[in-house]
Coordinates of C-alpha atoms in Angstrom, one line a residue:
Chain A
M1 CA -32.0 -30.3 12.2
A2 CA -32.4 -26.8 11.0
D3 CA -28.7 -26.5 10.6
E4 CA -28.7 -25.9 6.9
R5 CA -30.6 -22.7 7.3
S6 CA -28.7 -21.2 10.2
I7 CA -25.4 -19.9 11.5
K8 CA -24.5 -21.2 14.9
V9 CA -21.9 -19.7 17.2
D10 CA -21.3 -21.8 20.2
R11 CA -19.3 -20.7 23.2
L12 CA -16.8 -18.8 21.1
S13 CA -13.8 -17.3 23.1
V14 CA -10.7 -15.5 22.2
H15 CA -7.8 -14.7 24.5
Y16 CA -4.8 -12.4 23.7
H17 CA -1.8 -13.0 25.9
G18 CA -4.0 -14.2 28.8
Q19 CA -6.4 -11.3 28.4
T20 CA -10.0 -12.0 27.4
A21 CA -11.1 -10.4 24.2
I22 CA -14.4 -12.2 23.9
R23 CA -15.8 -15.0 26.1
D24 CA -18.4 -17.7 25.6
I25 CA -20.3 -15.9 22.9
T26 CA -23.3 -18.1 21.8
F27 CA -26.0 -17.2 19.3
T28 CA -27.9 -18.4 16.3
V29 CA -28.8 -16.5 13.2
S30 CA -31.0 -17.7 10.4
K31 CA -30.2 -17.4 6.7
G32 CA -31.1 -14.2 4.9
M33 CA -30.8 -11.9 7.9
I34 CA -29.0 -8.6 8.2
V35 CA -27.2 -8.9 11.5
G36 CA -25.8 -5.9 13.3
V37 CA -22.8 -6.6 15.6
I38 CA -23.1 -3.9 18.2
G39 CA -21.1 -2.8 21.2
P40 CA -18.9 -0.1 22.6
N41 CA -15.3 0.4 21.6
G42 CA -13.1 -2.5 22.7
A43 CA -16.1 -4.8 23.1
G44 CA -14.5 -7.3 20.8
K45 CA -16.7 -6.8 17.7
S46 CA -13.9 -7.2 15.2
T47 CA -12.4 -10.0 17.2
L48 CA -15.8 -11.8 17.1
M49 CA -16.0 -11.4 13.3
K50 CA -12.4 -12.5 12.8
A51 CA -12.9 -15.5 15.1
M52 CA -16.0 -16.5 13.2
L53 CA -13.9 -16.3 10.0
G54 CA -11.3 -18.5 11.6
L55 CA -8.7 -15.7 11.4
E56 CA -8.0 -15.7 15.2
K57 CA -7.2 -18.5 17.5
S58 CA -10.3 -19.3 19.3
K59 CA -12.2 -21.8 21.4
G60 CA -15.7 -22.9 20.7
E61 CA -17.5 -23.8 17.5
V62 CA -18.9 -21.9 14.6
L63 CA -21.1 -23.6 12.0
F64 CA -22.3 -21.9 8.8
F65 CA -25.3 -23.9 7.5
G66 CA -23.9 -27.0 9.2
K67 CA -20.4 -26.6 7.8
K68 CA -17.1 -25.3 9.2
I69 CA -15.7 -22.1 7.8
N70 CA -13.0 -23.8 5.7
A71 CA -15.6 -25.6 3.7
I72 CA -17.3 -22.4 2.6
R73 CA -14.5 -19.9 2.3
K74 CA -15.2 -19.1 -1.3
Q75 CA -18.7 -18.0 -0.3
V76 CA -17.4 -15.5 2.2
A77 CA -17.2 -11.8 1.1
Y78 CA -15.4 -9.5 3.4
V79 CA -15.4 -5.7 3.3
P80 CA -12.6 -4.2 5.4
Q81 CA -12.6 -1.2 7.6
R82 CA -11.7 1.8 5.5
N83 CA -8.6 2.7 7.5
S84 CA -7.1 -0.7 7.0
I85 CA -6.6 -0.1 3.2
D86 CA -3.6 1.7 1.6
W87 CA -5.5 4.2 -0.6
D88 CA -2.3 5.1 -2.5
F89 CA -2.0 1.5 -3.8
P90 CA -1.7 1.6 -7.6
V91 CA -5.0 -0.1 -8.4
R92 CA -8.0 1.4 -10.2
V93 CA -11.6 0.9 -9.2
E94 CA -12.2 -1.8 -11.8
D95 CA -9.1 -3.7 -10.6
V96 CA -10.4 -3.7 -7.0
V97 CA -13.8 -5.0 -8.1
L98 CA -12.2 -7.7 -10.2
M99 CA -10.4 -9.0 -7.1
G100 CA -13.8 -10.3 -6.0
R101 CA -13.5 -12.8 -8.8
F102 CA -10.0 -14.0 -8.0
M103 CA -11.1 -17.0 -5.8
H104 CA -13.2 -18.3 -8.6
I105 CA -10.4 -18.3 -11.2
P106 CA -8.1 -21.3 -11.2
W107 CA -4.4 -20.4 -11.0
Y108 CA -3.6 -21.5 -14.5
K109 CA -6.2 -19.4 -16.2
K110 CA -6.4 -15.7 -17.0
T111 CA -9.4 -13.5 -15.9
S112 CA -12.1 -14.3 -18.4
R113 CA -14.5 -11.9 -20.2
E114 CA -17.2 -13.2 -18.0
D115 CA -15.3 -12.3 -14.8
R116 CA -14.8 -8.8 -16.1
S117 CA -18.4 -8.4 -17.1
R118 CA -19.5 -9.6 -13.6
A119 CA -17.2 -7.0 -12.1
R120 CA -18.7 -4.3 -14.4
E121 CA -22.3 -5.3 -13.4
A122 CA -21.4 -5.1 -9.7
L123 CA -19.9 -1.7 -10.3
E124 CA -23.1 -0.6 -12.0
K125 CA -25.2 -1.8 -9.0
V126 CA -23.4 0.6 -6.7
G127 CA -23.6 3.4 -9.3
M128 CA -19.8 3.7 -9.7
Q129 CA -19.4 2.6 -13.4
E130 CA -18.2 6.1 -14.4
Y131 CA -15.3 5.9 -12.0
S132 CA -14.0 2.5 -13.2
N133 CA -10.7 4.0 -14.4
R134 CA -10.0 6.1 -11.3
Q135 CA -7.3 5.3 -8.8
I136 CA -9.0 4.4 -5.6
G137 CA -7.4 7.2 -3.6
E138 CA -9.1 9.8 -5.8
L139 CA -12.6 8.8 -4.6
S140 CA -14.6 10.1 -1.6
G141 CA -15.1 8.0 1.5
G142 CA -18.6 6.9 0.4
Q143 CA -17.5 6.1 -3.1
Q144 CA -14.6 4.0 -1.8
Q145 CA -17.0 2.0 0.4
R146 CA -19.3 1.5 -2.6
V147 CA -16.3 0.1 -4.6
F148 CA -15.6 -2.4 -1.9
I149 CA -19.3 -3.4 -1.7
A150 CA -19.1 -3.9 -5.4
R151 CA -16.1 -6.2 -4.9
A152 CA -18.2 -8.3 -2.5
L153 CA -21.1 -8.4 -4.9
A154 CA -18.8 -9.6 -7.7
Q155 CA -17.8 -12.5 -5.6
D156 CA -21.3 -14.1 -5.6
A157 CA -21.0 -14.9 -2.0
D158 CA -23.6 -16.2 0.4
L159 CA -22.1 -14.6 3.5
F160 CA -21.1 -11.0 3.8
F161 CA -19.0 -9.6 6.6
L162 CA -18.7 -5.8 6.7
D163 CA -16.5 -4.0 9.2
E164 CA -17.9 -0.5 10.0
P165 CA -19.2 0.2 6.5
F166 CA -21.1 3.4 7.4
V167 CA -18.2 5.3 9.1
G168 CA -17.4 8.6 7.3
I169 CA -19.6 8.2 4.2
D170 CA -22.0 10.5 2.6
V171 CA -25.8 10.2 2.7
E172 CA -26.2 9.1 -0.9
S173 CA -23.6 6.3 -0.6
E174 CA -25.3 5.2 2.6
K175 CA -28.7 5.0 0.9
I176 CA -27.3 3.0 -2.0
I177 CA -25.5 0.6 0.3
V178 CA -28.4 0.0 2.6
E179 CA -30.7 -0.6 -0.3
L180 CA -28.3 -3.1 -1.8
L181 CA -28.0 -4.9 1.5
H182 CA -31.7 -5.3 1.8
Q183 CA -31.9 -6.6 -1.7
L184 CA -29.2 -9.2 -0.9
S185 CA -31.1 -10.2 2.2
K186 CA -34.1 -10.9 0.0
E187 CA -31.9 -13.2 -2.1
E188 CA -31.3 -15.2 1.1
K189 CA -27.8 -13.8 1.7
T190 CA -26.7 -13.5 5.3
I191 CA -25.0 -10.3 6.2
F192 CA -23.0 -9.4 9.3
I193 CA -22.2 -5.8 9.9
I194 CA -20.1 -4.3 12.6
H195 CA -21.6 -1.1 13.7
H196 CA -20.4 1.0 16.6
D197 CA -22.8 3.9 16.9
L198 CA -26.3 3.3 17.9
S199 CA -28.2 5.5 15.5
K200 CA -30.4 4.0 12.8
V201 CA -29.9 0.5 14.2
E202 CA -33.6 -0.3 13.8
K203 CA -33.6 0.9 10.2
Y204 CA -30.5 -1.1 9.2
F205 CA -30.8 -4.5 10.8
D206 CA -33.1 -7.5 11.2
E207 CA -31.2 -9.0 14.1
L208 CA -28.7 -7.8 16.6
V209 CA -25.8 -9.3 18.4
L210 CA -25.1 -7.0 21.4
L211 CA -21.8 -7.6 23.2
N212 CA -19.3 -6.2 25.5
Q213 CA -16.7 -9.0 25.7
T214 CA -19.5 -11.3 26.8
L215 CA -22.8 -11.6 25.0
I216 CA -25.3 -9.2 26.4
H217 CA -28.2 -10.3 24.2
A218 CA -28.8 -11.6 20.7
G219 CA -32.0 -11.9 18.6
N220 CA -34.5 -9.8 16.8
V221 CA -33.8 -6.0 16.8
K222 CA -37.0 -5.2 18.7
E223 CA -36.1 -7.7 21.3
V224 CA -32.5 -6.6 21.8
Y225 CA -32.7 -2.8 21.2
K226 CA -34.0 -2.0 24.6
P227 CA -32.7 0.5 27.2
D228 CA -31.8 -2.2 29.8
F229 CA -29.6 -4.2 27.4
L230 CA -28.0 -1.1 25.9
K231 CA -27.1 0.3 29.3
E232 CA -25.6 -3.0 30.3
A233 CA -23.5 -3.1 27.2
Y234 CA -22.4 0.5 27.1
R235 CA -22.0 0.8 30.9
G236 CA -22.9 4.5 31.2
S237 CA -20.9 5.6 28.2
A238 CA -24.2 6.1 26.4
A239 CA -27.4 7.8 27.6
V240 CA -30.6 6.1 26.6
I241 CA -33.7 8.3 26.7
N242 CA -37.1 6.8 26.2
E243 CA -39.4 9.3 24.5
G244 CA -42.7 7.6 24.1
N245 CA -42.2 5.1 21.3
E246 CA -39.0 6.6 20.1
M247 CA -35.7 5.8 21.7
V248 CA -33.0 8.4 21.5
V249 CA -29.4 7.3 22.1
V250 CA -26.6 9.6 22.8
G251 CA -23.3 8.0 22.0
P252 CA -20.0 8.6 23.9
Chain B
M1 CA 29.7 11.6 -25.8
I2 CA 29.0 10.0 -29.2
E3 CA 32.6 8.9 -29.3
N4 CA 32.2 7.3 -25.9
I5 CA 29.0 5.5 -27.0
N6 CA 30.8 4.3 -30.1
S7 CA 33.7 3.1 -28.1
F8 CA 31.3 1.3 -25.7
I9 CA 29.5 -0.4 -28.6
F10 CA 32.8 -1.4 -30.1
Q11 CA 34.0 -2.9 -26.9
L12 CA 30.7 -4.6 -26.4
L13 CA 31.0 -6.3 -29.8
N14 CA 34.5 -7.4 -29.3
Y15 CA 34.8 -8.5 -25.7
P16 CA 32.6 -11.4 -24.6
Y17 CA 33.2 -10.5 -20.9
L18 CA 31.5 -7.2 -21.5
Q19 CA 28.6 -9.0 -23.3
N20 CA 28.2 -11.3 -20.3
A21 CA 28.3 -8.3 -18.0
L22 CA 25.6 -6.5 -20.0
F23 CA 23.2 -9.5 -20.0
A24 CA 23.7 -10.1 -16.3
A25 CA 23.1 -6.5 -15.5
V26 CA 19.9 -6.4 -17.7
L27 CA 18.6 -9.6 -16.0
V28 CA 19.3 -8.2 -12.6
G29 CA 17.6 -5.0 -13.5
I30 CA 14.4 -6.9 -14.5
I31 CA 14.1 -9.3 -11.6
C32 CA 15.0 -6.7 -8.9
G33 CA 12.6 -4.3 -10.5
V34 CA 9.7 -6.8 -10.4
I35 CA 10.3 -8.2 -6.9
G36 CA 10.9 -4.6 -5.7
C37 CA 7.3 -3.6 -6.5
F38 CA 6.0 -6.1 -4.0
I39 CA 8.6 -5.1 -1.5
I40 CA 7.6 -1.4 -1.7
L41 CA 3.9 -1.9 -1.6
R42 CA 4.1 -4.3 1.4
G43 CA 6.2 -1.7 3.2
M44 CA 9.1 -4.2 3.4
A45 CA 12.0 -2.1 2.2
L46 CA 13.9 -2.7 5.4
M47 CA 13.3 -6.4 5.1
G48 CA 14.8 -6.3 1.6
D49 CA 17.9 -4.7 3.0
A50 CA 18.0 -7.3 5.8
I51 CA 17.8 -10.3 3.6
S52 CA 20.4 -9.0 1.2
H53 CA 22.9 -8.4 4.0
A54 CA 22.0 -11.7 5.7
V55 CA 23.1 -13.6 2.7
L56 CA 26.8 -12.9 3.4
P57 CA 27.6 -15.6 6.0
G58 CA 25.8 -18.2 3.8
V59 CA 28.1 -17.3 0.9
V60 CA 31.2 -17.5 3.0
I61 CA 30.3 -20.8 4.7
A62 CA 29.4 -22.3 1.3
Y63 CA 32.8 -21.2 0.1
M64 CA 34.5 -22.8 3.0
L65 CA 32.7 -26.1 2.5
G66 CA 33.2 -26.0 -1.2
A67 CA 29.4 -26.0 -1.7
S68 CA 27.4 -23.9 -4.1
F69 CA 27.2 -20.4 -2.7
F70 CA 23.7 -20.2 -4.0
V71 CA 22.5 -22.8 -1.5
G72 CA 24.3 -21.2 1.4
A73 CA 22.9 -17.8 0.6
V74 CA 19.3 -19.0 0.3
I75 CA 19.6 -20.9 3.6
T76 CA 20.9 -17.9 5.6
G77 CA 18.5 -15.5 3.8
V78 CA 15.4 -17.5 4.7
L79 CA 16.6 -18.3 8.2
T80 CA 17.0 -14.6 8.8
A81 CA 13.4 -14.0 7.6
L82 CA 12.1 -16.7 9.9
A83 CA 14.1 -15.4 12.8
I84 CA 12.8 -11.9 12.4
G85 CA 9.3 -13.2 12.4
F86 CA 10.0 -15.4 15.4
I87 CA 11.5 -12.5 17.5
S88 CA 8.7 -10.0 16.7
Q89 CA 5.9 -12.5 17.4
N90 CA 7.4 -13.9 20.6
S91 CA 8.5 -10.8 22.4
R92 CA 7.5 -7.1 22.7
I93 CA 10.3 -6.2 20.2
K94 CA 8.7 -4.6 17.1
E95 CA 9.4 -5.9 13.6
D96 CA 11.7 -3.0 12.5
S97 CA 13.9 -3.5 15.6
A98 CA 14.0 -7.3 15.1
I99 CA 15.1 -6.7 11.5
G100 CA 17.9 -4.3 12.7
I101 CA 19.1 -6.9 15.2
M102 CA 19.1 -9.9 12.9
F103 CA 20.6 -8.5 9.8
T104 CA 23.5 -6.8 11.5
A105 CA 24.2 -10.0 13.5
M106 CA 24.2 -12.0 10.3
F107 CA 26.3 -9.5 8.4
A108 CA 28.8 -9.3 11.3
A109 CA 29.0 -13.1 11.3
G110 CA 29.8 -13.0 7.6
V111 CA 32.5 -10.4 8.0
V112 CA 34.1 -12.3 11.0
L113 CA 34.2 -15.5 8.9
I114 CA 35.8 -13.7 5.9
T115 CA 38.5 -12.0 8.0
A116 CA 39.2 -15.4 9.7
L117 CA 39.8 -16.8 6.3
Q118 CA 42.3 -14.2 5.3
G119 CA 44.6 -15.2 2.5
T120 CA 42.0 -17.1 0.6
S121 CA 40.4 -15.9 -2.6
V122 CA 37.1 -14.8 -1.1
D123 CA 37.1 -11.2 -2.1
L124 CA 35.0 -9.2 0.4
W125 CA 35.1 -6.1 -1.7
H126 CA 33.6 -7.9 -4.7
I127 CA 30.8 -9.5 -2.6
L128 CA 29.9 -6.2 -1.0
F129 CA 30.1 -4.0 -4.1
G130 CA 29.9 -6.5 -7.0
N131 CA 32.1 -6.7 -10.0
V132 CA 29.9 -7.2 -13.0
L133 CA 32.9 -7.4 -15.4
A134 CA 33.9 -10.6 -13.8
V135 CA 30.7 -12.4 -14.6
S136 CA 31.4 -15.7 -16.4
R137 CA 29.3 -17.6 -18.9
T138 CA 28.3 -20.0 -16.1
D139 CA 27.3 -17.2 -13.8
L140 CA 25.2 -15.7 -16.6
Y141 CA 23.3 -18.9 -17.1
F142 CA 22.8 -19.2 -13.4
T143 CA 21.4 -15.7 -13.2
L144 CA 19.2 -16.5 -16.2
G145 CA 17.9 -19.6 -14.4
I146 CA 17.0 -17.6 -11.3
G147 CA 15.4 -14.9 -13.4
I148 CA 13.2 -17.4 -15.2
F149 CA 12.2 -19.1 -11.9
V150 CA 11.4 -15.8 -10.1
L151 CA 9.4 -14.3 -13.0
G152 CA 7.6 -17.6 -13.5
T153 CA 6.6 -17.8 -9.9
I154 CA 5.3 -14.3 -10.0
V155 CA 3.3 -14.9 -13.1
I156 CA 1.7 -18.0 -11.6
F157 CA 1.0 -16.5 -8.2
Y158 CA 0.2 -13.0 -9.6
R159 CA -3.4 -12.8 -8.3
P160 CA -2.7 -14.2 -4.8
L161 CA 0.3 -11.9 -4.5
L162 CA -1.7 -8.9 -5.5
L163 CA -4.6 -9.6 -3.3
S164 CA -2.6 -10.4 -0.2
T165 CA -0.5 -7.3 -0.8
F166 CA -3.5 -5.1 -1.2
D167 CA -6.0 -6.5 1.3
E168 CA -4.5 -9.0 3.7
T169 CA -7.7 -9.7 5.7
M170 CA -9.8 -10.4 2.6
A171 CA -7.0 -12.6 1.3
K172 CA -7.1 -14.6 4.6
A173 CA -10.9 -14.6 4.7
T174 CA -11.1 -16.2 1.3
G175 CA -8.6 -18.9 2.4
L176 CA -5.2 -17.7 0.9
P177 CA -2.2 -19.0 2.8
V178 CA -1.0 -15.4 3.5
K179 CA 1.9 -16.5 5.8
W180 CA 3.2 -18.9 3.1
I181 CA 2.9 -16.2 0.5
H182 CA 5.1 -14.0 2.8
Y183 CA 7.8 -16.6 3.1
M184 CA 7.6 -17.4 -0.6
L185 CA 8.4 -13.8 -1.2
M186 CA 11.3 -13.9 1.2
L187 CA 12.6 -16.9 -0.6
L188 CA 12.4 -15.1 -4.0
L189 CA 14.1 -12.2 -2.4
S190 CA 17.1 -14.3 -1.3
F191 CA 17.2 -15.7 -4.9
V192 CA 17.2 -12.3 -6.3
T193 CA 19.9 -11.1 -3.9
V194 CA 22.2 -14.0 -4.8
A195 CA 21.6 -13.3 -8.5
S196 CA 22.6 -9.7 -7.9
L197 CA 25.7 -10.4 -5.9
Q198 CA 28.1 -10.0 -8.8
T199 CA 26.3 -7.1 -10.5
V200 CA 25.7 -4.6 -7.7
G201 CA 26.9 -6.4 -4.6
I202 CA 25.2 -7.1 -1.2
I203 CA 25.2 -3.5 0.0
L204 CA 23.6 -1.9 -3.0
V205 CA 21.1 -4.6 -3.9
V206 CA 18.4 -2.8 -1.9
A207 CA 18.8 0.2 -4.2
M208 CA 17.9 -2.0 -7.2
L209 CA 15.0 -3.4 -5.4
I210 CA 13.5 -0.1 -4.1
T211 CA 14.6 2.7 -6.5
P212 CA 13.2 1.5 -9.9
G213 CA 10.0 0.4 -8.2
A214 CA 9.6 3.7 -6.4
T215 CA 10.2 5.6 -9.6
A216 CA 7.5 3.5 -11.3
Y217 CA 5.1 4.0 -8.4
L218 CA 5.2 7.8 -9.0
L219 CA 4.3 7.3 -12.6
T220 CA 1.3 4.9 -12.7
E221 CA -1.9 4.0 -11.1
R222 CA -2.0 0.3 -12.2
F223 CA 0.0 -2.4 -10.5
S224 CA 0.6 -4.3 -13.7
V225 CA 2.0 -1.2 -15.4
M226 CA 4.1 -0.5 -12.3
L227 CA 5.7 -4.0 -12.7
F228 CA 6.7 -3.3 -16.3
L229 CA 7.9 0.2 -15.7
S230 CA 9.9 -0.9 -12.7
A231 CA 11.6 -3.6 -14.8
F232 CA 12.2 -1.1 -17.5
F233 CA 13.9 1.4 -15.2
G234 CA 16.0 -1.4 -13.8
V235 CA 17.2 -2.3 -17.3
V236 CA 17.9 1.4 -18.2
S237 CA 19.9 1.9 -15.0
A238 CA 21.8 -1.3 -15.6
V239 CA 22.8 -0.5 -19.2
T240 CA 23.5 3.2 -18.6
G241 CA 25.4 2.4 -15.4
L242 CA 27.5 -0.2 -17.1
F243 CA 28.3 2.3 -19.9
F244 CA 29.6 4.9 -17.4
S245 CA 31.5 2.2 -15.5
V246 CA 33.3 1.1 -18.6
I247 CA 34.0 4.5 -20.1
Y248 CA 35.2 6.2 -16.8
D249 CA 36.5 3.0 -15.2
V250 CA 34.5 3.3 -12.0
S251 CA 32.7 0.7 -9.9
S252 CA 29.9 -0.9 -12.0
G253 CA 27.4 -1.6 -9.2
A254 CA 27.7 1.9 -7.8
S255 CA 27.2 3.6 -11.1
I256 CA 24.2 1.5 -11.9
V257 CA 22.6 2.5 -8.6
L258 CA 23.4 6.2 -9.3
V259 CA 21.7 6.1 -12.6
A260 CA 18.6 4.5 -10.9
S261 CA 18.7 7.3 -8.3
V262 CA 18.9 10.0 -11.0
L263 CA 15.8 8.5 -12.7
F264 CA 14.0 8.5 -9.4
A265 CA 14.9 12.2 -8.8
I266 CA 13.6 13.1 -12.2
A267 CA 10.3 11.3 -11.5
F268 CA 10.1 12.8 -8.1
F269 CA 10.2 16.3 -9.5
F270 CA 8.6 16.0 -12.9
A271 CA 6.1 13.0 -12.8
P272 CA 2.9 14.3 -14.3
K273 CA 0.6 13.6 -11.4
Q274 CA 2.8 12.9 -8.4
G275 CA 5.8 15.1 -9.3
L276 CA 6.6 17.9 -6.9
V277 CA 6.8 20.6 -9.6
F278 CA 3.4 19.9 -11.0
K279 CA 1.9 19.6 -7.5
M280 CA 3.3 23.1 -6.7
L281 CA 1.9 24.5 -10.0
K282 CA -1.5 23.1 -9.2
K283 CA -1.6 24.7 -5.7
P284 CA -2.5 28.3 -6.5
K285 CA -5.5 27.1 -8.5
N286 CA -6.9 25.4 -5.4
E287 CA -6.3 28.5 -3.3
T288 CA -8.4 30.7 -5.6
V289 CA -11.2 28.2 -5.4
A290 CA -11.1 28.2 -1.6
P291 CA -12.9 31.2 0.0

């Protein structure tokens, strides 16, 4: 079987107090892809991601390279939505990046020089080394996002989950992040990204999972990013205009 | 003032009960300060208040049964934490309301039990407000034991505690038992409350948990530094408060808390980066930059 090279989500469902959040989501993604999880507000994108990570009670099965999530937890890097972080927390940039190493350090050991140098390298990759002594609240939105990307890099993970990484960030940070993600994908890392507006979808992602509580369509970007599927997902809250080869999408 | 200090030192050198009191107060200052940092950053100040009050019925029941009041206190403290979680997860009641319901209920139960036991030697006043001058050698060793256990646990679990406090979802995603970490903290919190019973008493424990930590929070940008500063302010409050208590013959717990509050007020106004005064001084500069 090709299990070891793919991530399989099979009939994944989540219910909250009798209400359906997502239902029977099934798709397969191969290793090394950048996957966009797309859908309107309330479509269950975050729920899908949390269910895949085993953080929500769910029905169905998720296999990462043939294994259950608990067997590969150390290989999972997670970048939270910016508004879920307390930016007044007394940590500096370097402390946050070092957290990416925590799961690799046994409890009886101190953080080693190697861990710190890994963290520093990750910080250099996102171009934030000059800010390593700043408190995280002093940074701009894009810089904050880059710090969290650096934390994920420091972790040496195989799987990356990013929740709305492009919301409220500057053009330069976006460029740096997108370049890094493409580089990671070349190194056979698989990346899931929740993305809620439809601009630049074709530029960012290799594959798409388009959903609105149920799966609308999943697969290659070119195959999924089509007016019919988008209309079905966004149900009139987005206008899709076909202009020759170019597709213009007006969000809600 | 110098006379008073000399007199305090003289008494300290000559009266073992005062030495015990000082050591106990210093220990409580340290452990409350350290645990308090986690309580503040997790937004659990109200929970700290709840656990400390909820300890009362445990102490009284343990006394009635002739058991160690430590065991009783920890049992009711942890039970309350569990009950609060249970109520907020299984109904539409939000957590702060669940805390309000549970801790007043437990506290009331404690008061009823004590008043029912009238004529015995359980002194409500001392449990509520502490009496550090009555700390015995045994009490002191007991506080020392709790202190070592609490600090040891925090050193061992420092990284999981920090990560789950800062970014809960990542902590869960990488497989940390976030729920257990929460209950472990509640357990430590009950330990600390019991250790503080004699020094500051149930009602004012929350001040020792929150105020030194909050003062430290205004002064630093690093969590590890915050822990040390918080413990330091806890110790300064304890020693200074005890001094005033001995010299002016006032309640020890309350004067310790007042010193901690004064330290907070100073930091609130004069902290280099976060202080109100310096923030106000900086403002005009920004206005000239703006068009």
